[in-house]
mmCIF file of C-alpha atoms in Angstrom:
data_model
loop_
_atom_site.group_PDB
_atom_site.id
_atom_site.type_symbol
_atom_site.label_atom_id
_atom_site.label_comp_id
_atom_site.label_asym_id
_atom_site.label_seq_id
_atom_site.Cartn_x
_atom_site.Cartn_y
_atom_site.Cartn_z
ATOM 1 C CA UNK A 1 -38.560 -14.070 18.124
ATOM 2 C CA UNK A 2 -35.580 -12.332 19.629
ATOM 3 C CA UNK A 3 -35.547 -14.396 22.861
ATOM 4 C CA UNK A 4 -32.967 -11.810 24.678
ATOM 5 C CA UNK A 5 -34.819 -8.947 23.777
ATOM 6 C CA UNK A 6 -38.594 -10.578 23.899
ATOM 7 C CA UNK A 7 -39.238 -8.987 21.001
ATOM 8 C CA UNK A 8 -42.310 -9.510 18.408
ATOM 9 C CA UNK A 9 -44.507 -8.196 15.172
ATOM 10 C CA UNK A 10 -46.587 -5.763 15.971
ATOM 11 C CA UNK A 11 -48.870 -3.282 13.913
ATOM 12 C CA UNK A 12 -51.649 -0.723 14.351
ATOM 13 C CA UNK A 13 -54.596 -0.192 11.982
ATOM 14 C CA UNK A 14 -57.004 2.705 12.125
ATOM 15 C CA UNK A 15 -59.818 3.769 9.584
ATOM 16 C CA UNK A 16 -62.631 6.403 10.156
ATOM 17 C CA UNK A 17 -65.928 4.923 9.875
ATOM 18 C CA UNK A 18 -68.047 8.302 10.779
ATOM 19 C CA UNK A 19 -71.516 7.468 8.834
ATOM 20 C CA UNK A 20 -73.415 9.494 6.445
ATOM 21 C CA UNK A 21 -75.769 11.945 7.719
ATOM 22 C CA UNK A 22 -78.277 12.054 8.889
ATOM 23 C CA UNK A 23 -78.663 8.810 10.862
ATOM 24 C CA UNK A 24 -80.760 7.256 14.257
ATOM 25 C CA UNK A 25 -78.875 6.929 17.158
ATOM 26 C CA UNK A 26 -78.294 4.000 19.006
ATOM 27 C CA UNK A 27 -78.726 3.510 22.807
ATOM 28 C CA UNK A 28 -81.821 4.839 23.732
ATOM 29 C CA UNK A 29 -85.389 3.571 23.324
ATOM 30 C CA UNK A 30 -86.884 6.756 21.667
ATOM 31 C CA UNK A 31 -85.607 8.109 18.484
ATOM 32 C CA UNK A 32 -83.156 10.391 18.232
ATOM 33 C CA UNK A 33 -81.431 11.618 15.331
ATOM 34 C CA UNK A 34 -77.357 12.655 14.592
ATOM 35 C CA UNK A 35 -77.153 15.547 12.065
ATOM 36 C CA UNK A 36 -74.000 16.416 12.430
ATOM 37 C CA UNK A 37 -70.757 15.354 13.506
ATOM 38 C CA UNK A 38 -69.456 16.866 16.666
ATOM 39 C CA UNK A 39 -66.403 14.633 16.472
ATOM 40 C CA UNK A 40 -65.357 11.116 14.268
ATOM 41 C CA UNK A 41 -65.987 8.020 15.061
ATOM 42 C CA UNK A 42 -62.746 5.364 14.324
ATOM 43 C CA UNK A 43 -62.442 1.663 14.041
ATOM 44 C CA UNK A 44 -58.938 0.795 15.581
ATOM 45 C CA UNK A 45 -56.751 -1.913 15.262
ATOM 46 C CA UNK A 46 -53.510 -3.589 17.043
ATOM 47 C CA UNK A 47 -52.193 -7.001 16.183
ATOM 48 C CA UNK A 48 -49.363 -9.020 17.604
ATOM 49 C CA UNK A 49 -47.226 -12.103 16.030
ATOM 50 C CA UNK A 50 -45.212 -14.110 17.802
ATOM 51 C CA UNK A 51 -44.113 -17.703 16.939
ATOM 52 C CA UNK A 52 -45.698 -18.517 13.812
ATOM 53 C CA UNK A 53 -49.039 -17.302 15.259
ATOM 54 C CA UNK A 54 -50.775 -13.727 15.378
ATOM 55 C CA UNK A 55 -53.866 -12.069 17.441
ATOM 56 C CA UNK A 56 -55.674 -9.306 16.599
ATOM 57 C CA UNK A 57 -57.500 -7.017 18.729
ATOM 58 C CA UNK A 58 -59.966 -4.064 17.002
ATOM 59 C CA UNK A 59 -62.530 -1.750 18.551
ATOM 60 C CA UNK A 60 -65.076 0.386 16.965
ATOM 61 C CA UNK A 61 -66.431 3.469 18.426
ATOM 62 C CA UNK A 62 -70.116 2.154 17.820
ATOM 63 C CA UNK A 63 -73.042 0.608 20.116
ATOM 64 C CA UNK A 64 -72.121 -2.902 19.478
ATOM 65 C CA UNK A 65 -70.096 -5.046 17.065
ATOM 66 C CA UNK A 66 -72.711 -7.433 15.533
ATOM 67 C CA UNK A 67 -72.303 -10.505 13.725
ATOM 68 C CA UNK A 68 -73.255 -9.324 10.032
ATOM 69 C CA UNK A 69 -70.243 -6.777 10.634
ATOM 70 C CA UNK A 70 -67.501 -9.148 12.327
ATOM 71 C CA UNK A 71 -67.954 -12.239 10.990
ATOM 72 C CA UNK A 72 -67.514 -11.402 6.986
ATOM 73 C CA UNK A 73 -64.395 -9.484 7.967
ATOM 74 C CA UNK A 74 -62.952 -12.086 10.629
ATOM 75 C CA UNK A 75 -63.557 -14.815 7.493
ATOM 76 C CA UNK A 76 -61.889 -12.577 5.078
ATOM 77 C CA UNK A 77 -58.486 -11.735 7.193
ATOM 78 C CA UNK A 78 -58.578 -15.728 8.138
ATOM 79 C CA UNK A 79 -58.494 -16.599 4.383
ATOM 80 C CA UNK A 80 -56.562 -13.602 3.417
ATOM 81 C CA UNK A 81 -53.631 -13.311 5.681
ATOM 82 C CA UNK A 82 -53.833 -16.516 7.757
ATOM 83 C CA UNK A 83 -55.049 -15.390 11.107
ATOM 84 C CA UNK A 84 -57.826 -17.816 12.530
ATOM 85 C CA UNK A 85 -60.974 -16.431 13.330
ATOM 86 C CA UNK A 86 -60.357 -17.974 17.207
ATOM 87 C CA UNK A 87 -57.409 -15.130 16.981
ATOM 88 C CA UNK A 88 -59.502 -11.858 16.304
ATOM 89 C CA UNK A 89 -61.260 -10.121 18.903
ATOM 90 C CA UNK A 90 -63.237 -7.497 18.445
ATOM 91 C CA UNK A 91 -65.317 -5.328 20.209
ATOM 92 C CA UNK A 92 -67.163 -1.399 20.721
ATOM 93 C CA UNK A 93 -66.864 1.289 22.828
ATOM 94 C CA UNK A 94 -70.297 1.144 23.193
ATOM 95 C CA UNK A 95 -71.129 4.980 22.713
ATOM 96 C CA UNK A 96 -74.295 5.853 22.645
ATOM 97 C CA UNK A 97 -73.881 9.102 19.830
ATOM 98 C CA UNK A 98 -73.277 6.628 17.215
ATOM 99 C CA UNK A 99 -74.902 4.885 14.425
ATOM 100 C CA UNK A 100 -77.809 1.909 15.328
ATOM 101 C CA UNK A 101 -76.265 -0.616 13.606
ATOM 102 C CA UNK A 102 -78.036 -3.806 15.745
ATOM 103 C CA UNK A 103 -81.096 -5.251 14.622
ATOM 104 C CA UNK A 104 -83.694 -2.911 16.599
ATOM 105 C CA UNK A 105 -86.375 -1.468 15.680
ATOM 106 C CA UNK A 106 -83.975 1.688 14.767
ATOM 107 C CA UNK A 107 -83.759 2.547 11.386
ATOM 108 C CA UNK A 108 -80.524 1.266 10.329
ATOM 109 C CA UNK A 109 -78.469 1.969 6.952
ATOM 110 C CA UNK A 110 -77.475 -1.551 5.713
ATOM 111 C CA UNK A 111 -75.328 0.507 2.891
ATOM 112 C CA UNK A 112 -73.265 1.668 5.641
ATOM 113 C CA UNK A 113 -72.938 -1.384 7.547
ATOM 114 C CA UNK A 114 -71.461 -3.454 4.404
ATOM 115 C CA UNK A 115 -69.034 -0.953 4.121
ATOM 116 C CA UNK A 116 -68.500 -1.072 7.972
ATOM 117 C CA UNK A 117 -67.842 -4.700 7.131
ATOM 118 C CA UNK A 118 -65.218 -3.996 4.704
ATOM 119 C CA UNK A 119 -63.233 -0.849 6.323
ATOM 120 C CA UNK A 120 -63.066 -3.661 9.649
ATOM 121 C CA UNK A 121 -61.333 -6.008 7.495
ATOM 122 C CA UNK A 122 -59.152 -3.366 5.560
ATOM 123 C CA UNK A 123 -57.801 -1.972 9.032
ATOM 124 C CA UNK A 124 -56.921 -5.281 10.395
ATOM 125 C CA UNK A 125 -55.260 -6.014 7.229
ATOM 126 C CA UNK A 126 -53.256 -2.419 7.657
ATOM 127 C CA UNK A 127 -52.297 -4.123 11.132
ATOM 128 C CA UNK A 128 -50.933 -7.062 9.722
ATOM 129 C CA UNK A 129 -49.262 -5.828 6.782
ATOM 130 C CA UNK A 130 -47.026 -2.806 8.566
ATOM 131 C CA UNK A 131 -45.840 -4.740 11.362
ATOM 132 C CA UNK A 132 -42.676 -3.655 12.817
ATOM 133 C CA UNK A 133 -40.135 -5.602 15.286
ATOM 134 C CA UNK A 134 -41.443 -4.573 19.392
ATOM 135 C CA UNK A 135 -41.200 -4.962 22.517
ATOM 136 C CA UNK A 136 -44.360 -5.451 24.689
ATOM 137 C CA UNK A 137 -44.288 -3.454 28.159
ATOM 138 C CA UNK A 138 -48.017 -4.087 30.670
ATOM 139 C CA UNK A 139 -49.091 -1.080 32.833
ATOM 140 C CA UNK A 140 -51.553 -0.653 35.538
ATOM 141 C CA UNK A 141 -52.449 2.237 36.802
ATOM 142 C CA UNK A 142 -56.145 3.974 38.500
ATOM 143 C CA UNK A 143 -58.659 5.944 37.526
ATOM 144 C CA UNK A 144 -60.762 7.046 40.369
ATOM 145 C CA UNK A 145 -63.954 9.132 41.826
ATOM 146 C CA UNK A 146 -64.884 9.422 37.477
ATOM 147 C CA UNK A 147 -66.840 6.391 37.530
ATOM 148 C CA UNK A 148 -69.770 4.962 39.873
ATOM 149 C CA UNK A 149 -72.076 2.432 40.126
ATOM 150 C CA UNK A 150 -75.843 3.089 38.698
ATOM 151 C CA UNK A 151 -77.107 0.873 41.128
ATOM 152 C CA UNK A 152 -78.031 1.571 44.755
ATOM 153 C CA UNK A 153 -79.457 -0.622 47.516
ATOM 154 C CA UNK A 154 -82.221 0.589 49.452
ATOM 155 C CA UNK A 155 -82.731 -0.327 53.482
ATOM 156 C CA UNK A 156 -85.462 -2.415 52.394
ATOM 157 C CA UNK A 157 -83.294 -4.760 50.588
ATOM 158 C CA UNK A 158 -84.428 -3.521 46.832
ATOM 159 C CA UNK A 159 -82.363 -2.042 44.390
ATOM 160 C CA UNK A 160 -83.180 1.155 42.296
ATOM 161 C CA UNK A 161 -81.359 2.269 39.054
ATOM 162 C CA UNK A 162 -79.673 5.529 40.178
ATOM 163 C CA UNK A 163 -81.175 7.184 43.392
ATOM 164 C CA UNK A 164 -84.847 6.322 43.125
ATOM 165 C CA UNK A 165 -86.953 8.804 44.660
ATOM 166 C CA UNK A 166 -83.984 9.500 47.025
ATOM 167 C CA UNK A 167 -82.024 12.696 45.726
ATOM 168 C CA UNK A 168 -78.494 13.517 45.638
ATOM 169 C CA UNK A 169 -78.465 15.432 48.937
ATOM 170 C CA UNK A 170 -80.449 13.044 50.828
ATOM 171 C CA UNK A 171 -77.947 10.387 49.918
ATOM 172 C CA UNK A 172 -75.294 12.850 51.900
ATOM 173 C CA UNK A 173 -71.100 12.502 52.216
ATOM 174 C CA UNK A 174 -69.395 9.532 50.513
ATOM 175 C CA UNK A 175 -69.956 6.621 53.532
ATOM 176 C CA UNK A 176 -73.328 8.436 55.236
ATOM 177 C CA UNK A 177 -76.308 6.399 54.683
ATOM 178 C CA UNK A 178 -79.967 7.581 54.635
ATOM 179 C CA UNK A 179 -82.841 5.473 55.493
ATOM 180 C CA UNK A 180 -84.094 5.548 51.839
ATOM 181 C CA UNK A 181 -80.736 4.369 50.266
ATOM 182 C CA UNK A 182 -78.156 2.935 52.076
ATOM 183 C CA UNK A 183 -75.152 2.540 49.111
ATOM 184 C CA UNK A 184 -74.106 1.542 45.736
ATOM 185 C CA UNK A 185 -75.244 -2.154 45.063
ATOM 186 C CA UNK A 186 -71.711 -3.295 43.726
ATOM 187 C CA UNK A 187 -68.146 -2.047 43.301
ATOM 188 C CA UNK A 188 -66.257 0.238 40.844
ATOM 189 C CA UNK A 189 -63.138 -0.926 39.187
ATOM 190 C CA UNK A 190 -60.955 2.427 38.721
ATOM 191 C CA UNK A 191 -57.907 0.105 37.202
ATOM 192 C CA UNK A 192 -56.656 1.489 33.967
ATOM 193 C CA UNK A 193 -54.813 -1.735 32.017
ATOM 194 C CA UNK A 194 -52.472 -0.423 29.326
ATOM 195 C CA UNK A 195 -50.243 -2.951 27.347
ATOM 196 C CA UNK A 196 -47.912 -0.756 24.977
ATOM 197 C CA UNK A 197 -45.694 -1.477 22.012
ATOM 198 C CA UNK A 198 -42.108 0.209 21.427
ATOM 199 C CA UNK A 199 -40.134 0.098 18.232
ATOM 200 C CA UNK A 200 -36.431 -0.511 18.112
ATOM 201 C CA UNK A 201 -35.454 3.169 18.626
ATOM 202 C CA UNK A 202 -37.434 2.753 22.189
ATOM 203 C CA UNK A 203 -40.602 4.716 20.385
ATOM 204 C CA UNK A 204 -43.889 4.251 21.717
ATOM 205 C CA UNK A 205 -45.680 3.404 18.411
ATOM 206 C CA UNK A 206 -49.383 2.620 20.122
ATOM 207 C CA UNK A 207 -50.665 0.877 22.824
ATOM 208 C CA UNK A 208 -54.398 -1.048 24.339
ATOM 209 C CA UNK A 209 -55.957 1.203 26.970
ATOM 210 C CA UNK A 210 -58.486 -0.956 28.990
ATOM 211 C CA UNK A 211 -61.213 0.945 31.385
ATOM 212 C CA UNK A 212 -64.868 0.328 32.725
ATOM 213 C CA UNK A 213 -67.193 3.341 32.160
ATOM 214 C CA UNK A 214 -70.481 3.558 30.209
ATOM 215 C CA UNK A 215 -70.100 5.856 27.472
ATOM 216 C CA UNK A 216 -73.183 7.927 27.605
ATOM 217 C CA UNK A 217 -71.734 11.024 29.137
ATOM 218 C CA UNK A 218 -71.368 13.643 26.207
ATOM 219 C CA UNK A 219 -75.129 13.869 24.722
ATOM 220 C CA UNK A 220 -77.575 11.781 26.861
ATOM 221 C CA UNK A 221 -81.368 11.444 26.076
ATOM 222 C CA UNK A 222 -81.214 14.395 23.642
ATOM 223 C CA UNK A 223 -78.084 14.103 21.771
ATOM 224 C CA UNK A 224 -78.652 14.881 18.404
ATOM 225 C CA UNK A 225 -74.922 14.256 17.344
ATOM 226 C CA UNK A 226 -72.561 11.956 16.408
ATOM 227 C CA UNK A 227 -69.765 11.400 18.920
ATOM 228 C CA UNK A 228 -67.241 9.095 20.279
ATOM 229 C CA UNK A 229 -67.671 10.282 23.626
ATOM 230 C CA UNK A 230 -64.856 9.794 26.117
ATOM 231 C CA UNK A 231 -63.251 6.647 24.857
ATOM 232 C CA UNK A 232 -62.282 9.155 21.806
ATOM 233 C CA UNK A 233 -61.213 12.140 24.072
ATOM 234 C CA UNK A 234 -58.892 9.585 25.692
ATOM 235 C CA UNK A 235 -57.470 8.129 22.519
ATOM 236 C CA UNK A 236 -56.896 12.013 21.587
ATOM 237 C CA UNK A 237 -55.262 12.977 24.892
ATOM 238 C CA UNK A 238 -52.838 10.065 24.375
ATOM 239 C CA UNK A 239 -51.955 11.000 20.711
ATOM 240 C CA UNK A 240 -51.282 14.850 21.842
ATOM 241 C CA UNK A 241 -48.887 13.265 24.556
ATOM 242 C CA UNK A 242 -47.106 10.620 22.335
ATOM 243 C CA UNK A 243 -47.836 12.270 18.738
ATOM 244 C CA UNK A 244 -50.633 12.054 15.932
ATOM 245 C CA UNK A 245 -49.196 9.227 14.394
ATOM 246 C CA UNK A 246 -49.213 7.013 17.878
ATOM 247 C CA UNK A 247 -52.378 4.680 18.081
ATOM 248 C CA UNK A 248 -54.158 4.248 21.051
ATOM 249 C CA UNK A 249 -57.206 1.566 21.146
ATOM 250 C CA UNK A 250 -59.852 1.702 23.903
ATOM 251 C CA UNK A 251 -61.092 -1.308 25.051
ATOM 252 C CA UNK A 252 -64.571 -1.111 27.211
ATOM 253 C CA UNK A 253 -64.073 -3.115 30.406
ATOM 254 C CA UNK A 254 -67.111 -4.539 32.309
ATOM 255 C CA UNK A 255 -69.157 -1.380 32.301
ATOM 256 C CA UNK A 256 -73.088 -2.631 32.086
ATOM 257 C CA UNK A 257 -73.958 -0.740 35.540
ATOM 258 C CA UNK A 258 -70.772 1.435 35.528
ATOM 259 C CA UNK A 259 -71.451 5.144 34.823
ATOM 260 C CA UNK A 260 -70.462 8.363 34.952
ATOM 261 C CA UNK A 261 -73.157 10.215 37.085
ATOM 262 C CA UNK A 262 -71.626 10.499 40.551
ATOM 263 C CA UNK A 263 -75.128 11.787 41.919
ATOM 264 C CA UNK A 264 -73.625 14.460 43.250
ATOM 265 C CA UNK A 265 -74.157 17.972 42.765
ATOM 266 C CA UNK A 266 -70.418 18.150 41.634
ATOM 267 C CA UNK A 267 -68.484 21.731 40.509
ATOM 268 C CA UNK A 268 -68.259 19.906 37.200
ATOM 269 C CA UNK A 269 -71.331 18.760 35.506
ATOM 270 C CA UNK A 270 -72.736 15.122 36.150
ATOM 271 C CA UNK A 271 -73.021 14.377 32.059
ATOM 272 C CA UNK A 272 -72.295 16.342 29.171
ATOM 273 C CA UNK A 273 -69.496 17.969 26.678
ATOM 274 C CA UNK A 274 -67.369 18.820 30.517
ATOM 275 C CA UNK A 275 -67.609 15.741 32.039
ATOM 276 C CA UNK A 276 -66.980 13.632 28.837
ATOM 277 C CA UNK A 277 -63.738 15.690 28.672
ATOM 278 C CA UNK A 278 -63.171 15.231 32.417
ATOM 279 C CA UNK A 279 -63.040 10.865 32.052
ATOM 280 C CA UNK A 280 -61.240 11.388 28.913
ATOM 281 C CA UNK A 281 -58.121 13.586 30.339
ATOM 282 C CA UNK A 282 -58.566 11.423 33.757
ATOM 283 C CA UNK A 283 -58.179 7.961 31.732
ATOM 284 C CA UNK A 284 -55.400 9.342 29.880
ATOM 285 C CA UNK A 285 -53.442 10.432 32.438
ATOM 286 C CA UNK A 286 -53.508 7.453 34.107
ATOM 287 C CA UNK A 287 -53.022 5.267 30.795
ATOM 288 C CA UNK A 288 -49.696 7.483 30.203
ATOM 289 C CA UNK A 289 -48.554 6.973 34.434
ATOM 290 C CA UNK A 290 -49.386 3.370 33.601
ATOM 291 C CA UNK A 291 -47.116 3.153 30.069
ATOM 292 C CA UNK A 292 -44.154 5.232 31.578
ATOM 293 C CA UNK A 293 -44.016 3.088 35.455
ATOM 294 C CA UNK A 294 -44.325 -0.406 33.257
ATOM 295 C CA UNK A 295 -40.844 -1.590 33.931
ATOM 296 C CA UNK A 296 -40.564 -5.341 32.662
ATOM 297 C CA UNK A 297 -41.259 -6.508 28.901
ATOM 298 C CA UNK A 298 -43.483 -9.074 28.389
ATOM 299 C CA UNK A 299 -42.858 -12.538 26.136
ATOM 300 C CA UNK A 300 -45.231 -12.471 24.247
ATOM 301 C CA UNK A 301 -47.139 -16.134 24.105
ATOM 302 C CA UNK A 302 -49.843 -16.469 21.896
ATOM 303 C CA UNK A 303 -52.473 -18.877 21.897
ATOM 304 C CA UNK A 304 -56.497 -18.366 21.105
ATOM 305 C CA UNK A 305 -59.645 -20.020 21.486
ATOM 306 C CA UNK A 306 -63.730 -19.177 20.475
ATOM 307 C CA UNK A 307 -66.787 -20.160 22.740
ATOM 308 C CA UNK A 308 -69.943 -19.244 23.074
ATOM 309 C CA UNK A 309 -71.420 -17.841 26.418
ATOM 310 C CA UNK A 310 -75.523 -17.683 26.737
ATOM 311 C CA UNK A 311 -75.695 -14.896 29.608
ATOM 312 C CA UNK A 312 -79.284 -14.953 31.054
ATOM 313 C CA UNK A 313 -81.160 -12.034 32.499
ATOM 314 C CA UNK A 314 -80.367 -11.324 36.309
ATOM 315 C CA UNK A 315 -83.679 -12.746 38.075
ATOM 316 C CA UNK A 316 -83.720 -11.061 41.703
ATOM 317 C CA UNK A 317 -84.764 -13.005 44.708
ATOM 318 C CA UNK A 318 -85.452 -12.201 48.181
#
């Protein structure tokens, strides 16, 4: 490493891993069905090596990242090209216009999973075998009023997913209370993280975007296409800023009872095609203000570890 300059490897990886159609989408309990593609769904890569040692970080515009899909790929880049399992991380979106690919009572195409499997391992290897010499620059920058908390406490004490029986106009102005529901259970986090990676000529060659927002904006209960809702209409934004050939991947922050639904009768739509596009271009922008403000590069020092955390259900008391 280029200790003036703080320089390391890095390299990007992307494949598109839209699956045949038709197929049963994941994140809802009743069936519904994608037969057609309304936009593709990628599996996106960036690795870093510094010092001997090198991380990996892919996400996948699906529901989930299970087991039977990671681990055969994390094995094969460990024996392959060196990179301990400990050192990959990877992770979904979460949409919920993609492929079932968890172990539901879905249908699920095990065809296309195995070959999930293999186009994981094939983009991390893409990563790892086109890295180039970069310099590491960490952004922050905010996202806000695109999305809320699911969750509202009631006077009583109890909490009700969304508004309850309570509806959007009873709940009032932003900081009026009702006697029915009194606020949001929890907080938002509008931080946008960004850490980016320039080449020698000072190019912007791709960069993590990092954001908390449930991804079931652009179809809802009746989608009946495969999409990968706004984490890919941000990735998009950023390439028409920096260039088709820049690679952007979306990491999903803590987002379980983040959403997008303001529950507000709002100019633009509370779900659908508009406000997908709305937290795409708002997550953008603020990914780009965050690239462009970062002003110090980082040194890269790389280290990773692997445990396993049993998270039990919430059990609500008095």
């Amino acid at each position: 490493m280029n200790e003036e300059r703080k320089t390391c490897q890095v390299g990007f990886g992307l494949r598109k891993i839209t699956p045949p159609l038709p197929c049963e989408l994941a994140g809802y309990p009743h069936v519904r069905q994608g037969g057609t593609v309304r936009d593709d769904l990628f599996f996106r890569v960036m690795a870093i090596r510094s010092g001997g040692q090198a991380v990996v970080f892919g996400v996948a515009d699906l529901i989930a990242m299970t087991e039977e899909i990671c681990e055969p790929a994390r094995q094969r880049i460990a024996s392959e090209c060196g990179v301990p399992a400990e050192c990959i991380m990877l992770s979904a979106t979460h949409t919920h216009t993609g492929p079932e690919v968890r172990d539901t009572n879905k249908v699920r195409n095990p065809e296309y999973i195995a070959w999930l499997s293999n186009e994981v391992a094939e983009a991390m290897r893409q990563a790892l075998d086109n890295m180039f010499e970069a310099t590491l620059r960490v952004g922050r920058g905010e996202a806000c009023n695109v999305a809320f908390n699911r969750i509202f406490r009631q006077a009583n004490g109890q909490e009700v997913f969304g508004l309850g029986r309570a509806s959007a106009k009873e709940l009032g102005a932003p900081g009026q209370a009702t006697a029915r529901v009194i606020g949001p259970a929890g907080d938002v986090d509008p931080t946008v993280l960004t850490l980016a990676a320039y080449d020698e000529t000072k190019r912007l060659r791709g960069a993590l975007v990092n954001f908390a927002c449930h991804p079931d904006v652009i179809g809802g209960a009746t989608a009946d296409f495969v999409s990968a809702d706004w984490p890919g209409m941000t990735c998009d934004a950023l390439s028409g800023i920096y260039g088709d050939d820049t690679v952007f991947v979306l990491m999903q922050g803590a987002s379980g009872d983040i959403n997008h639904n303001s529950n507000r009768d709002d100019f633009i739509p509370r779900g659908g095609p508009l406000r997908a596009a709305l937290i795409g271009r708002a997550v953008a922008g603020a990914a780009a203000l965050a690239i462009e403000s970062a002003s110090r590069d980082l040194e890269p020092k790389i280290s990773g570890t692997q445990r396993m955390v049993e998270i039990p259900f919430l059990t609500r008391t008095e």
